[in-house]
């Protein structure tokens, strides 16, 4: 595995020999990777190669599936998030998630953004927080007059930006995005990508995507995963996006990027 | 569908047999079977409804001891007289001893005008039913009845009676079918249902939340789940026996109110509304649990994932997202369970519903009777009149059930629209 990350890049997540199992089935095999702070890292690879499982292990969302368990370490700012005493609730506050299909709560737009902060004990001014989050998500101008309307009354692209706004409202360090634009039309997709670039100044973003052009456009670093014979996912190559796409070290990567498979 | 063009549509006829005609025939056959079943169901329900309605309305020939018209004072009918004149009419038409006894029971100053009027009807006018007719007779043989009444009972009154009326609902139990009403039974039903829901709803919904959201999938929990599913099908009389043994006898100190010192003065035992309510509560508990579980299962997992992703605990996810989303289903299930409980007769007979009480229940420690039990008792009496008032009571019960189901639908719509 070739980790061609710049050695002076500050690292926020360090993964050591991660294996993720669903019961007896190994979905992710021996992955070691480092994620840089405040940059966009893309996970690409064919279907079923464990990208989403890899992503969800960063905020312990895999645990919602009863048979899932993990071997190996994931260090977030030096702390192993799978250690016994670590509370997954705290991990999920630090590591937010945006899902493939927009899933705003069936509440008003205001409550959608405010709820996460409120249950986490936010002590400041909620109205300011909601406005700030919606501005960062490039949604404020479109919804500022209808904060009381249901979140479900927005279009698909707006709903996804609302989901990003509510994730930002909890003030995480890292935002995981699982194919955030795959359910949206091209114009909404472009807006999401612009949004990702804008907020990556303040947040670390890890995005799983099937769309290689998107990965090439948006991310600073790219990790290419593949599936081996036991259908376990492993990391093939990882590095600076431009090098991965213009000068990949492995033939497998080259084949995938040029569309020979996947 | 028989156009010859159909064959032109299919070109490779060698691989497939042309079986469209038999397929359509089979389809039509099954459709008619289903239509026939629907028609049979409608006929059965209509027969039920018609029988009940038939007995609840009809002509009645009343013969009175004293014609009410003769009691009119200065041309004012007795129904409209003020209280003092009514008292005078009463006094002049009954014996002194009887009047003194009424005064002794409750002084006339304290009685209302309606009380005195009721006494006049009961003691002076005393209408007795000579014959009554069903609704179908009243409609189709009307002229015969009118003629018969005029010839045989010239001094009697022929009235078209609706056995179900407001007085019927408001009047308490009575041995005389003309004066009997369902008030005690309706209150008894409502009180027992209240306690049943107070017990079963929180426990049922809580159990459902635990089983769906918190419990692991191990063998213990699977046994518990199977048991709950089976309990929903246990015959209700068994719940009655359980209620008798535990609530009425074992926990008599609690259910009779002895531990609070508020015992019913007439019986002082465990055959109270509290026992009945607890028994019914146990009866509907498995149904509520299963319905609530289904409603909670139907909450989309994307909603829960969004909640967890923001750093919510399991309880916060359940309380803020799962429960509000599952609420319409839970409420519908609960109201349907209540509808079933209102009609339960056997277990409440075992638990000790009173056969004849005239005082309204006024708390959890009173004696009680319920509407289905009342109906059952009236249908087992020999006099014809009881059949009529039993039919009227059945109509009252049906109306209670209809309004419960309607409120279930309304509640469900209101909560779904909010989402």
PDB file of N, CA, C and O in Angstrom, chain B residues 269-313:
ATOM      1  N   UNK B 269     -66.028  -5.895  49.041  1.00  0.00           N
ATOM      2  CA  UNK B 269     -65.160  -6.973  48.583  1.00  0.00           C
ATOM      3  C   UNK B 269     -64.469  -6.528  47.304  1.00  0.00           C
ATOM      4  O   UNK B 269     -64.597  -5.393  46.868  1.00  0.00           O
ATOM      5  N   UNK B 270     -63.724  -7.442  46.679  1.00  0.00           N
ATOM      6  CA  UNK B 270     -62.902  -7.034  45.546  1.00  0.00           C
ATOM      7  C   UNK B 270     -63.623  -6.939  44.221  1.00  0.00           C
ATOM      8  O   UNK B 270     -63.007  -6.679  43.194  1.00  0.00           O
ATOM      9  N   UNK B 271     -64.942  -7.128  44.220  1.00  0.00           N
ATOM     10  CA  UNK B 271     -65.637  -7.101  42.927  1.00  0.00           C
ATOM     11  C   UNK B 271     -65.945  -5.656  42.540  1.00  0.00           C
ATOM     12  O   UNK B 271     -67.085  -5.229  42.536  1.00  0.00           O
ATOM     13  N   UNK B 272     -64.881  -4.948  42.253  1.00  0.00           N
ATOM     14  CA  UNK B 272     -65.041  -3.519  41.995  1.00  0.00           C
ATOM     15  C   UNK B 272     -64.597  -3.178  40.585  1.00  0.00           C
ATOM     16  O   UNK B 272     -64.073  -4.023  39.863  1.00  0.00           O
ATOM     17  N   UNK B 273     -64.814  -1.894  40.248  1.00  0.00           N
ATOM     18  CA  UNK B 273     -64.394  -1.407  38.933  1.00  0.00           C
ATOM     19  C   UNK B 273     -62.892  -1.563  38.765  1.00  0.00           C
ATOM     20  O   UNK B 273     -62.403  -1.852  37.669  1.00  0.00           O
ATOM     21  N   UNK B 274     -62.157  -1.405  39.858  1.00  0.00           N
ATOM     22  CA  UNK B 274     -60.706  -1.515  39.742  1.00  0.00           C
ATOM     23  C   UNK B 274     -60.307  -2.915  39.279  1.00  0.00           C
ATOM     24  O   UNK B 274     -59.495  -3.071  38.370  1.00  0.00           O
ATOM     25  N   UNK B 275     -60.901  -3.945  39.886  1.00  0.00           N
ATOM     26  CA  UNK B 275     -60.589  -5.310  39.452  1.00  0.00           C
ATOM     27  C   UNK B 275     -60.958  -5.508  37.994  1.00  0.00           C
ATOM     28  O   UNK B 275     -60.199  -6.088  37.217  1.00  0.00           O
ATOM     29  N   UNK B 276     -62.141  -5.024  37.626  1.00  0.00           N
ATOM     30  CA  UNK B 276     -62.576  -5.214  36.240  1.00  0.00           C
ATOM     31  C   UNK B 276     -61.641  -4.487  35.292  1.00  0.00           C
ATOM     32  O   UNK B 276     -61.256  -5.016  34.244  1.00  0.00           O
ATOM     33  N   UNK B 277     -61.268  -3.253  35.658  1.00  0.00           N
ATOM     34  CA  UNK B 277     -60.384  -2.485  34.793  1.00  0.00           C
ATOM     35  C   UNK B 277     -59.031  -3.154  34.640  1.00  0.00           C
ATOM     36  O   UNK B 277     -58.476  -3.228  33.540  1.00  0.00           O
ATOM     37  N   UNK B 278     -58.488  -3.655  35.756  1.00  0.00           N
ATOM     38  CA  UNK B 278     -57.188  -4.321  35.669  1.00  0.00           C
ATOM     39  C   UNK B 278     -57.282  -5.581  34.818  1.00  0.00           C
ATOM     40  O   UNK B 278     -56.388  -5.879  34.021  1.00  0.00           O
ATOM     41  N   UNK B 279     -58.361  -6.339  34.993  1.00  0.00           N
ATOM     42  CA  UNK B 279     -58.516  -7.550  34.188  1.00  0.00           C
ATOM     43  C   UNK B 279     -58.587  -7.210  32.703  1.00  0.00           C
ATOM     44  O   UNK B 279     -57.890  -7.813  31.883  1.00  0.00           O
ATOM     45  N   UNK B 280     -59.420  -6.243  32.355  1.00  0.00           N
ATOM     46  CA  UNK B 280     -59.512  -5.845  30.952  1.00  0.00           C
ATOM     47  C   UNK B 280     -58.181  -5.305  30.444  1.00  0.00           C
ATOM     48  O   UNK B 280     -57.798  -5.516  29.292  1.00  0.00           O
ATOM     49  N   UNK B 281     -57.479  -4.601  31.319  1.00  0.00           N
ATOM     50  CA  UNK B 281     -56.180  -4.073  30.919  1.00  0.00           C
ATOM     51  C   UNK B 281     -55.227  -5.190  30.529  1.00  0.00           C
ATOM     52  O   UNK B 281     -54.544  -5.120  29.504  1.00  0.00           O
ATOM     53  N   UNK B 282     -55.195  -6.253  31.354  1.00  0.00           N
ATOM     54  CA  UNK B 282     -54.345  -7.389  31.012  1.00  0.00           C
ATOM     55  C   UNK B 282     -54.780  -8.017  29.696  1.00  0.00           C
ATOM     56  O   UNK B 282     -53.972  -8.469  28.900  1.00  0.00           O
ATOM     57  N   UNK B 283     -56.097  -8.007  29.468  1.00  0.00           N
ATOM     58  CA  UNK B 283     -56.609  -8.635  28.262  1.00  0.00           C
ATOM     59  C   UNK B 283     -56.147  -7.905  27.011  1.00  0.00           C
ATOM     60  O   UNK B 283     -55.787  -8.533  26.016  1.00  0.00           O
ATOM     61  N   UNK B 284     -56.169  -6.573  27.043  1.00  0.00           N
ATOM     62  CA  UNK B 284     -55.793  -5.842  25.830  1.00  0.00           C
ATOM     63  C   UNK B 284     -54.299  -5.564  25.767  1.00  0.00           C
ATOM     64  O   UNK B 284     -53.792  -5.088  24.743  1.00  0.00           O
ATOM     65  N   UNK B 285     -53.548  -5.879  26.834  1.00  0.00           N
ATOM     66  CA  UNK B 285     -52.118  -5.571  26.833  1.00  0.00           C
ATOM     67  C   UNK B 285     -51.357  -6.233  25.685  1.00  0.00           C
ATOM     68  O   UNK B 285     -50.599  -5.546  24.981  1.00  0.00           O
ATOM     69  N   UNK B 286     -51.513  -7.544  25.420  1.00  0.00           N
ATOM     70  CA  UNK B 286     -50.741  -8.126  24.313  1.00  0.00           C
ATOM     71  C   UNK B 286     -51.071  -7.485  22.971  1.00  0.00           C
ATOM     72  O   UNK B 286     -50.164  -7.230  22.175  1.00  0.00           O
ATOM     73  N   UNK B 287     -52.352  -7.165  22.746  1.00  0.00           N
ATOM     74  CA  UNK B 287     -52.712  -6.526  21.475  1.00  0.00           C
ATOM     75  C   UNK B 287     -52.021  -5.187  21.325  1.00  0.00           C
ATOM     76  O   UNK B 287     -51.492  -4.861  20.262  1.00  0.00           O
ATOM     77  N   UNK B 288     -52.016  -4.403  22.403  1.00  0.00           N
ATOM     78  CA  UNK B 288     -51.389  -3.086  22.317  1.00  0.00           C
ATOM     79  C   UNK B 288     -49.893  -3.230  22.060  1.00  0.00           C
ATOM     80  O   UNK B 288     -49.307  -2.495  21.249  1.00  0.00           O
ATOM     81  N   UNK B 289     -49.259  -4.196  22.724  1.00  0.00           N
ATOM     82  CA  UNK B 289     -47.822  -4.371  22.525  1.00  0.00           C
ATOM     83  C   UNK B 289     -47.533  -4.721  21.068  1.00  0.00           C
ATOM     84  O   UNK B 289     -46.642  -4.131  20.431  1.00  0.00           O
ATOM     85  N   UNK B 290     -48.282  -5.668  20.522  1.00  0.00           N
ATOM     86  CA  UNK B 290     -48.005  -6.101  19.155  1.00  0.00           C
ATOM     87  C   UNK B 290     -48.235  -4.964  18.167  1.00  0.00           C
ATOM     88  O   UNK B 290     -47.423  -4.717  17.267  1.00  0.00           O
ATOM     89  N   UNK B 291     -49.351  -4.233  18.335  1.00  0.00           N
ATOM     90  CA  UNK B 291     -49.614  -3.116  17.429  1.00  0.00           C
ATOM     91  C   UNK B 291     -48.548  -2.046  17.526  1.00  0.00           C
ATOM     92  O   UNK B 291     -48.075  -1.518  16.517  1.00  0.00           O
ATOM     93  N   UNK B 292     -48.145  -1.726  18.757  1.00  0.00           N
ATOM     94  CA  UNK B 292     -47.130  -0.688  18.923  1.00  0.00           C
ATOM     95  C   UNK B 292     -45.813  -1.148  18.318  1.00  0.00           C
ATOM     96  O   UNK B 292     -45.098  -0.352  17.694  1.00  0.00           O
ATOM     97  N   UNK B 293     -45.501  -2.416  18.470  1.00  0.00           N
ATOM     98  CA  UNK B 293     -44.268  -2.922  17.867  1.00  0.00           C
ATOM     99  C   UNK B 293     -44.280  -2.769  16.365  1.00  0.00           C
ATOM    100  O   UNK B 293     -43.287  -2.355  15.760  1.00  0.00           O
ATOM    101  N   UNK B 294     -45.394  -3.098  15.756  1.00  0.00           N
ATOM    102  CA  UNK B 294     -45.484  -2.955  14.302  1.00  0.00           C
ATOM    103  C   UNK B 294     -45.296  -1.504  13.889  1.00  0.00           C
ATOM    104  O   UNK B 294     -44.605  -1.196  12.919  1.00  0.00           O
ATOM    105  N   UNK B 295     -45.924  -0.599  14.665  1.00  0.00           N
ATOM    106  CA  UNK B 295     -45.808   0.822  14.319  1.00  0.00           C
ATOM    107  C   UNK B 295     -44.365   1.291  14.457  1.00  0.00           C
ATOM    108  O   UNK B 295     -43.878   2.076  13.640  1.00  0.00           O
ATOM    109  N   UNK B 296     -43.673   0.816  15.499  1.00  0.00           N
ATOM    110  CA  UNK B 296     -42.296   1.250  15.709  1.00  0.00           C
ATOM    111  C   UNK B 296     -41.383   0.635  14.652  1.00  0.00           C
ATOM    112  O   UNK B 296     -40.443   1.269  14.164  1.00  0.00           O
ATOM    113  N   UNK B 297     -41.691  -0.607  14.260  1.00  0.00           N
ATOM    114  CA  UNK B 297     -40.876  -1.249  13.221  1.00  0.00           C
ATOM    115  C   UNK B 297     -40.961  -0.485  11.917  1.00  0.00           C
ATOM    116  O   UNK B 297     -40.030  -0.481  11.119  1.00  0.00           O
ATOM    117  N   UNK B 298     -42.112   0.156  11.690  1.00  0.00           N
ATOM    118  CA  UNK B 298     -42.328   0.814  10.404  1.00  0.00           C
ATOM    119  C   UNK B 298     -41.647   2.160  10.305  1.00  0.00           C
ATOM    120  O   UNK B 298     -41.676   2.776   9.244  1.00  0.00           O
ATOM    121  N   UNK B 299     -41.032   2.628  11.391  1.00  0.00           N
ATOM    122  CA  UNK B 299     -40.339   3.913  11.312  1.00  0.00           C
ATOM    123  C   UNK B 299     -39.106   3.726  10.432  1.00  0.00           C
ATOM    124  O   UNK B 299     -38.313   2.822  10.661  1.00  0.00           O
ATOM    125  N   UNK B 300     -38.917   4.576   9.401  1.00  0.00           N
ATOM    126  CA  UNK B 300     -37.792   4.338   8.487  1.00  0.00           C
ATOM    127  C   UNK B 300     -36.451   4.483   9.191  1.00  0.00           C
ATOM    128  O   UNK B 300     -36.268   5.376  10.016  1.00  0.00           O
ATOM    129  N   UNK B 301     -35.524   3.578   8.872  1.00  0.00           N
ATOM    130  CA  UNK B 301     -34.251   3.603   9.586  1.00  0.00           C
ATOM    131  C   UNK B 301     -33.426   4.825   9.207  1.00  0.00           C
ATOM    132  O   UNK B 301     -32.533   5.228   9.954  1.00  0.00           O
ATOM    133  N   UNK B 302     -33.717   5.442   8.044  1.00  0.00           N
ATOM    134  CA  UNK B 302     -32.967   6.646   7.685  1.00  0.00           C
ATOM    135  C   UNK B 302     -33.191   7.743   8.714  1.00  0.00           C
ATOM    136  O   UNK B 302     -32.288   8.527   9.021  1.00  0.00           O
ATOM    137  N   UNK B 303     -34.401   7.792   9.285  1.00  0.00           N
ATOM    138  CA  UNK B 303     -34.696   8.794  10.309  1.00  0.00           C
ATOM    139  C   UNK B 303     -33.844   8.554  11.547  1.00  0.00           C
ATOM    140  O   UNK B 303     -33.256   9.479  12.116  1.00  0.00           O
ATOM    141  N   UNK B 304     -33.757   7.291  11.958  1.00  0.00           N
ATOM    142  CA  UNK B 304     -32.978   6.982  13.157  1.00  0.00           C
ATOM    143  C   UNK B 304     -31.500   7.245  12.914  1.00  0.00           C
ATOM    144  O   UNK B 304     -30.795   7.760  13.788  1.00  0.00           O
ATOM    145  N   UNK B 305     -31.022   6.908  11.706  1.00  0.00           N
ATOM    146  CA  UNK B 305     -29.606   7.123  11.424  1.00  0.00           C
ATOM    147  C   UNK B 305     -29.269   8.602  11.451  1.00  0.00           C
ATOM    148  O   UNK B 305     -28.207   9.000  11.945  1.00  0.00           O
ATOM    149  N   UNK B 306     -30.177   9.431  10.893  1.00  0.00           N
ATOM    150  CA  UNK B 306     -29.938  10.869  10.932  1.00  0.00           C
ATOM    151  C   UNK B 306     -29.820  11.341  12.371  1.00  0.00           C
ATOM    152  O   UNK B 306     -28.956  12.144  12.714  1.00  0.00           O
ATOM    153  N   UNK B 307     -30.684  10.802  13.240  1.00  0.00           N
ATOM    154  CA  UNK B 307     -30.658  11.217  14.636  1.00  0.00           C
ATOM    155  C   UNK B 307     -29.366  10.776  15.310  1.00  0.00           C
ATOM    156  O   UNK B 307     -28.690  11.561  15.980  1.00  0.00           O
ATOM    157  N   UNK B 308     -28.992   9.486  15.145  1.00  0.00           N
ATOM    158  CA  UNK B 308     -27.757   9.010  15.765  1.00  0.00           C
ATOM    159  C   UNK B 308     -26.560   9.764  15.232  1.00  0.00           C
ATOM    160  O   UNK B 308     -25.634  10.091  15.972  1.00  0.00           O
ATOM    161  N   UNK B 309     -26.577  10.077  13.920  1.00  0.00           N
ATOM    162  CA  UNK B 309     -25.434  10.759  13.317  1.00  0.00           C
ATOM    163  C   UNK B 309     -25.154  12.105  13.962  1.00  0.00           C
ATOM    164  O   UNK B 309     -24.031  12.590  13.931  1.00  0.00           O
ATOM    165  N   UNK B 310     -26.186  12.712  14.562  1.00  0.00           N
ATOM    166  CA  UNK B 310     -25.983  14.009  15.201  1.00  0.00           C
ATOM    167  C   UNK B 310     -25.526  13.865  16.643  1.00  0.00           C
ATOM    168  O   UNK B 310     -25.413  14.857  17.360  1.00  0.00           O
ATOM    169  N   UNK B 311     -25.308  12.640  17.074  1.00  0.00           N
ATOM    170  CA  UNK B 311     -24.836  12.455  18.440  1.00  0.00           C
ATOM    171  C   UNK B 311     -25.947  12.323  19.453  1.00  0.00           C
ATOM    172  O   UNK B 311     -25.774  12.679  20.611  1.00  0.00           O
ATOM    173  N   UNK B 312     -27.093  11.791  19.021  1.00  0.00           N
ATOM    174  CA  UNK B 312     -28.190  11.605  19.975  1.00  0.00           C
ATOM    175  C   UNK B 312     -28.038  10.257  20.657  1.00  0.00           C
ATOM    176  O   UNK B 312     -27.532   9.304  20.084  1.00  0.00           O
ATOM    177  N   UNK B 313     -28.505  10.161  21.902  1.00  0.00           N
ATOM    178  CA  UNK B 313     -28.543   8.865  22.574  1.00  0.00           C
ATOM    179  C   UNK B 313     -29.740   8.074  22.061  1.00  0.00           C
ATOM    180  O   UNK B 313     -30.589   8.599  21.360  1.00  0.00           O
TER     181      UNK B 313
END
